[in-house]
Amino acid sequence: SVLQPKEDQWLARISATLFYMFNHFLLQGWFIAERTKFSLATALVIIIALIIQYLRDQQTLLKTAIGVGLTLLVFNAGPGIPLYASLIIAAIVVMLFEGWGHWRKIFKLSLACTLASIVFSAYWLVPLVYYSYQNLSARIGEAGGTEGAVAWSYEISKNASFANLLRLQGIPDWYDNLDHPYANQFLNHPILIIISFLWPCLAFSVLFLKESGSSKSNKTIYMFIALAVVGIVLTSGSHPPTGVVYDWLLRHVPGFAALRTPFYKFGLLIWLSYAVLIGISGQKLWEKFSTTKLRVFGLLFLAVAWGLYNYPYALGNFFQWSKKHSTMLSVPSYVWDLKRWIDNRSDQAGRILLLPPLDPGNKYEIYDWKYFSLSTLPTILTRKSVLINDKYLQPREDQLLTQVYDG
């Protein structure tokens, strides 16, 4: 409603909302129930709207800063700091387009929003800073250092070509997982391949449908086209032709190694941009169609194409990311028996050591009833102290626990 506020622009608002809510970037997040990804997707649109309102003098600085702080208090990625990269990039692009020339206003907005976010999120930021100060270098070393980050980025980006990203594809899971429940359909079925070309055509056709002259609507169009271009370049990561630049940043910019999975860090920028641009294109075409029959046909065509391209949502098989593993499970009763036993223990100061230890090579916890995770079940079922050699231990803690297991 901030970008298309007029009552007769309902199609743009509905189309953009549905396209942003139901898409393959968010759908693959359900494989492992990525709460942080869904939270950031929510926060991204709210914060962009707040920034635009302030730069268009529709909101005070104080209300904007508090709004941003509260948004990140509720919808945040917690310690997943690299996930905020897409939010930061989007905020920069929006501020440059909406506030160009008003540098003092942009500086005040940036400072106020940063301070508000730190204050509202201090409950997890302070412990994270302390933890990172003690363990960041060790964690980077465990991941193979900067060269390990480059190698991992290359692996994630190997299918993220510009051609794939323009069609909203290149999702790593589609190509690496032979048991993927629906990827082969989108990669091989001719109808779905044709529909995949529809999205960039609709998104960028807005350039030919925009109003003549300079208007607020045109600024919005150029802003989200710029965001789409930036998003495509960043999401492609180590893939040619711009991969050499991304690899250089991974090697030489301090902290950039945290962005070694570019598709997952920046992909949301593409889907957000397309949602807005397709919404505007649909609205412009609706206005240009002269008859009701043309309008109804165009609307039905878009609805059918969108529905077909998102058919996995209706099947629910996106939880079955492997023949052996799933994120939709029937938990055996003995798991809840274990939880009750732990919670009812009278020894409040005691700790429970889990046996056998996890495989030190991967730290996966795997059960026959399709559970597969880096999160050990007993540690997430209870608040009592449970010890196991999982990936969340600090290096010194891992060494001590390994000695206990070896003893």
mmCIF file with all atom_site columns, C-alpha atoms in Angstrom, residues 92-186:
data_model
loop_
_atom_site.group_PDB
_atom_site.id
_atom_site.type_symbol
_atom_site.label_atom_id
_atom_site.label_alt_id
_atom_site.label_comp_id
_atom_site.label_asym_id
_atom_site.label_entity_id
_atom_site.label_seq_id
_atom_site.pdbx_PDB_ins_code
_atom_site.Cartn_x
_atom_site.Cartn_y
_atom_site.Cartn_z
_atom_site.occupancy
_atom_site.B_iso_or_equiv
_atom_site.pdbx_formal_charge
_atom_site.auth_seq_id
_atom_site.auth_comp_id
_atom_site.auth_asym_id
_atom_site.auth_atom_id
_atom_site.pdbx_PDB_model_num
ATOM 1  C CA . ILE A 1 92  ? 20.924 1.064   0.871   1.00 0.00 ? 92  ILE A CA 1
ATOM 2  C CA . VAL A 1 93  ? 19.290 0.840   -2.576  1.00 0.00 ? 93  VAL A CA 1
ATOM 3  C CA . VAL A 1 94  ? 16.002 2.280   -1.297  1.00 0.00 ? 94  VAL A CA 1
ATOM 4  C CA . MET A 1 95  ? 17.709 5.140   0.543   1.00 0.00 ? 95  MET A CA 1
ATOM 5  C CA . LEU A 1 96  ? 19.769 6.068   -2.518  1.00 0.00 ? 96  LEU A CA 1
ATOM 6  C CA . PHE A 1 97  ? 16.731 6.196   -4.798  1.00 0.00 ? 97  PHE A CA 1
ATOM 7  C CA . GLU A 1 98  ? 14.288 7.800   -2.378  1.00 0.00 ? 98  GLU A CA 1
ATOM 8  C CA . GLY A 1 99  ? 16.720 10.167  -0.646  1.00 0.00 ? 99  GLY A CA 1
ATOM 9  C CA . TRP A 1 100 ? 19.265 11.047  -3.330  1.00 0.00 ? 100 TRP A CA 1
ATOM 10 C CA . GLY A 1 101 ? 20.766 14.437  -2.553  1.00 0.00 ? 101 GLY A CA 1
ATOM 11 C CA . HIS A 1 102 ? 19.379 14.502  0.992   1.00 0.00 ? 102 HIS A CA 1
ATOM 12 C CA . TRP A 1 103 ? 22.503 12.987  2.510   1.00 0.00 ? 103 TRP A CA 1
ATOM 13 C CA . ARG A 1 104 ? 22.004 14.466  5.972   1.00 0.00 ? 104 ARG A CA 1
ATOM 14 C CA . LYS A 1 105 ? 18.535 12.956  6.130   1.00 0.00 ? 105 LYS A CA 1
ATOM 15 C CA . ILE A 1 106 ? 19.886 9.553   5.043   1.00 0.00 ? 106 ILE A CA 1
ATOM 16 C CA . PHE A 1 107 ? 22.653 9.728   7.648   1.00 0.00 ? 107 PHE A CA 1
ATOM 17 C CA . LYS A 1 108 ? 20.208 10.561  10.436  1.00 0.00 ? 108 LYS A CA 1
ATOM 18 C CA . LEU A 1 109 ? 17.908 7.747   9.348   1.00 0.00 ? 109 LEU A CA 1
ATOM 19 C CA . SER A 1 110 ? 20.747 5.216   9.190   1.00 0.00 ? 110 SER A CA 1
ATOM 20 C CA . LEU A 1 111 ? 22.106 6.220   12.587  1.00 0.00 ? 111 LEU A CA 1
ATOM 21 C CA . ALA A 1 112 ? 18.712 6.276   14.310  1.00 0.00 ? 112 ALA A CA 1
ATOM 22 C CA . CYS A 1 113 ? 17.631 2.897   12.897  1.00 0.00 ? 113 CYS A CA 1
ATOM 23 C CA . THR A 1 114 ? 20.970 1.290   13.766  1.00 0.00 ? 114 THR A CA 1
ATOM 24 C CA . LEU A 1 115 ? 20.842 2.552   17.358  1.00 0.00 ? 115 LEU A CA 1
ATOM 25 C CA . ALA A 1 116 ? 17.210 1.516   17.783  1.00 0.00 ? 116 ALA A CA 1
ATOM 26 C CA . SER A 1 117 ? 17.936 -1.952  16.407  1.00 0.00 ? 117 SER A CA 1
ATOM 27 C CA . ILE A 1 118 ? 20.886 -2.402  18.772  1.00 0.00 ? 118 ILE A CA 1
ATOM 28 C CA . VAL A 1 119 ? 18.868 -1.271  21.802  1.00 0.00 ? 119 VAL A CA 1
ATOM 29 C CA . PHE A 1 120 ? 15.862 -3.482  21.056  1.00 0.00 ? 120 PHE A CA 1
ATOM 30 C CA . SER A 1 121 ? 18.035 -6.491  20.170  1.00 0.00 ? 121 SER A CA 1
ATOM 31 C CA . ALA A 1 122 ? 20.699 -6.092  22.850  1.00 0.00 ? 122 ALA A CA 1
ATOM 32 C CA . TYR A 1 123 ? 19.447 -9.199  24.666  1.00 0.00 ? 123 TYR A CA 1
ATOM 33 C CA . TRP A 1 124 ? 21.018 -11.395 21.971  1.00 0.00 ? 124 TRP A CA 1
ATOM 34 C CA . LEU A 1 125 ? 23.529 -9.017  20.378  1.00 0.00 ? 125 LEU A CA 1
ATOM 35 C CA . VAL A 1 126 ? 25.685 -8.617  23.506  1.00 0.00 ? 126 VAL A CA 1
ATOM 36 C CA . PRO A 1 127 ? 26.155 -12.381 24.074  1.00 0.00 ? 127 PRO A CA 1
ATOM 37 C CA . LEU A 1 128 ? 26.793 -12.864 20.339  1.00 0.00 ? 128 LEU A CA 1
ATOM 38 C CA . VAL A 1 129 ? 29.498 -10.183 20.246  1.00 0.00 ? 129 VAL A CA 1
ATOM 39 C CA . TYR A 1 130 ? 31.180 -11.756 23.269  1.00 0.00 ? 130 TYR A CA 1
ATOM 40 C CA . TYR A 1 131 ? 30.993 -15.226 21.730  1.00 0.00 ? 131 TYR A CA 1
ATOM 41 C CA . SER A 1 132 ? 32.267 -14.008 18.345  1.00 0.00 ? 132 SER A CA 1
ATOM 42 C CA . TYR A 1 133 ? 35.161 -12.171 19.967  1.00 0.00 ? 133 TYR A CA 1
ATOM 43 C CA . GLN A 1 134 ? 36.307 -15.414 21.573  1.00 0.00 ? 134 GLN A CA 1
ATOM 44 C CA . ASN A 1 135 ? 35.566 -17.909 18.810  1.00 0.00 ? 135 ASN A CA 1
ATOM 45 C CA . LEU A 1 136 ? 35.237 -16.264 15.385  1.00 0.00 ? 136 LEU A CA 1
ATOM 46 C CA . SER A 1 137 ? 38.772 -16.960 14.181  1.00 0.00 ? 137 SER A CA 1
ATOM 47 C CA . ALA A 1 138 ? 38.541 -20.575 15.366  1.00 0.00 ? 138 ALA A CA 1
ATOM 48 C CA . ARG A 1 139 ? 35.224 -21.073 13.565  1.00 0.00 ? 139 ARG A CA 1
ATOM 49 C CA . ILE A 1 140 ? 36.608 -19.633 10.328  1.00 0.00 ? 140 ILE A CA 1
ATOM 50 C CA . GLY A 1 141 ? 39.601 -21.917 10.653  1.00 0.00 ? 141 GLY A CA 1
ATOM 51 C CA . GLU A 1 142 ? 37.357 -24.945 11.156  1.00 0.00 ? 142 GLU A CA 1
ATOM 52 C CA . ALA A 1 143 ? 35.493 -24.030 7.958   1.00 0.00 ? 143 ALA A CA 1
ATOM 53 C CA . GLY A 1 144 ? 38.752 -24.007 5.988   1.00 0.00 ? 144 GLY A CA 1
ATOM 54 C CA . GLY A 1 145 ? 39.577 -20.300 6.205   1.00 0.00 ? 145 GLY A CA 1
ATOM 55 C CA . THR A 1 146 ? 38.990 -17.927 3.319   1.00 0.00 ? 146 THR A CA 1
ATOM 56 C CA . GLU A 1 147 ? 39.887 -20.549 0.713   1.00 0.00 ? 147 GLU A CA 1
ATOM 57 C CA . GLY A 1 148 ? 37.323 -22.868 2.257   1.00 0.00 ? 148 GLY A CA 1
ATOM 58 C CA . ALA A 1 149 ? 34.761 -20.054 1.994   1.00 0.00 ? 149 ALA A CA 1
ATOM 59 C CA . VAL A 1 150 ? 35.597 -19.569 -1.700  1.00 0.00 ? 150 VAL A CA 1
ATOM 60 C CA . ALA A 1 151 ? 35.273 -23.307 -2.369  1.00 0.00 ? 151 ALA A CA 1
ATOM 61 C CA . TRP A 1 152 ? 31.928 -23.460 -0.571  1.00 0.00 ? 152 TRP A CA 1
ATOM 62 C CA . SER A 1 153 ? 30.645 -20.380 -2.397  1.00 0.00 ? 153 SER A CA 1
ATOM 63 C CA . TYR A 1 154 ? 31.609 -21.965 -5.712  1.00 0.00 ? 154 TYR A CA 1
ATOM 64 C CA . GLU A 1 155 ? 29.694 -25.124 -4.803  1.00 0.00 ? 155 GLU A CA 1
ATOM 65 C CA . ILE A 1 156 ? 26.565 -23.162 -3.837  1.00 0.00 ? 156 ILE A CA 1
ATOM 66 C CA . SER A 1 157 ? 26.810 -20.909 -6.906  1.00 0.00 ? 157 SER A CA 1
ATOM 67 C CA . LYS A 1 158 ? 27.602 -23.479 -9.595  1.00 0.00 ? 158 LYS A CA 1
ATOM 68 C CA . ASN A 1 159 ? 24.037 -23.373 -10.989 1.00 0.00 ? 159 ASN A CA 1
ATOM 69 C CA . ALA A 1 160 ? 23.319 -19.725 -10.146 1.00 0.00 ? 160 ALA A CA 1
ATOM 70 C CA . SER A 1 161 ? 23.907 -18.370 -13.641 1.00 0.00 ? 161 SER A CA 1
ATOM 71 C CA . PHE A 1 162 ? 22.285 -15.104 -14.693 1.00 0.00 ? 162 PHE A CA 1
ATOM 72 C CA . ALA A 1 163 ? 20.045 -17.111 -17.052 1.00 0.00 ? 163 ALA A CA 1
ATOM 73 C CA . ASN A 1 164 ? 18.785 -19.300 -14.206 1.00 0.00 ? 164 ASN A CA 1
ATOM 74 C CA . LEU A 1 165 ? 18.372 -16.458 -11.722 1.00 0.00 ? 165 LEU A CA 1
ATOM 75 C CA . LEU A 1 166 ? 16.442 -14.341 -14.210 1.00 0.00 ? 166 LEU A CA 1
ATOM 76 C CA . ARG A 1 167 ? 13.952 -17.237 -14.410 1.00 0.00 ? 167 ARG A CA 1
ATOM 77 C CA . LEU A 1 168 ? 13.923 -17.543 -10.603 1.00 0.00 ? 168 LEU A CA 1
ATOM 78 C CA . GLN A 1 169 ? 15.834 -20.811 -10.656 1.00 0.00 ? 169 GLN A CA 1
ATOM 79 C CA . GLY A 1 170 ? 19.383 -21.841 -9.743  1.00 0.00 ? 170 GLY A CA 1
ATOM 80 C CA . ILE A 1 171 ? 18.268 -23.099 -6.308  1.00 0.00 ? 171 ILE A CA 1
ATOM 81 C CA . PRO A 1 172 ? 21.135 -25.380 -5.142  1.00 0.00 ? 172 PRO A CA 1
ATOM 82 C CA . ASP A 1 173 ? 18.846 -28.107 -3.756  1.00 0.00 ? 173 ASP A CA 1
ATOM 83 C CA . TRP A 1 174 ? 17.234 -28.596 -7.171  1.00 0.00 ? 174 TRP A CA 1
ATOM 84 C CA . TYR A 1 175 ? 20.478 -29.826 -8.701  1.00 0.00 ? 175 TYR A CA 1
ATOM 85 C CA . ASP A 1 176 ? 22.337 -31.502 -5.831  1.00 0.00 ? 176 ASP A CA 1
ATOM 86 C CA . ASN A 1 177 ? 19.566 -33.597 -4.310  1.00 0.00 ? 177 ASN A CA 1
ATOM 87 C CA . LEU A 1 178 ? 18.632 -36.584 -6.501  1.00 0.00 ? 178 LEU A CA 1
ATOM 88 C CA . ASP A 1 179 ? 15.669 -37.290 -4.218  1.00 0.00 ? 179 ASP A CA 1
ATOM 89 C CA . HIS A 1 180 ? 14.235 -33.781 -4.515  1.00 0.00 ? 180 HIS A CA 1
ATOM 90 C CA . PRO A 1 181 ? 10.422 -34.128 -4.584  1.00 0.00 ? 181 PRO A CA 1
ATOM 91 C CA . TYR A 1 182 ? 9.684  -31.732 -7.451  1.00 0.00 ? 182 TYR A CA 1
ATOM 92 C CA . ALA A 1 183 ? 12.879 -30.219 -8.936  1.00 0.00 ? 183 ALA A CA 1
ATOM 93 C CA . ASN A 1 184 ? 12.961 -32.511 -11.985 1.00 0.00 ? 184 ASN A CA 1
ATOM 94 C CA . GLN A 1 185 ? 9.534  -31.256 -13.037 1.00 0.00 ? 185 GLN A CA 1
ATOM 95 C CA . PHE A 1 186 ? 10.708 -27.633 -13.117 1.00 0.00 ? 186 PHE A CA 1
#
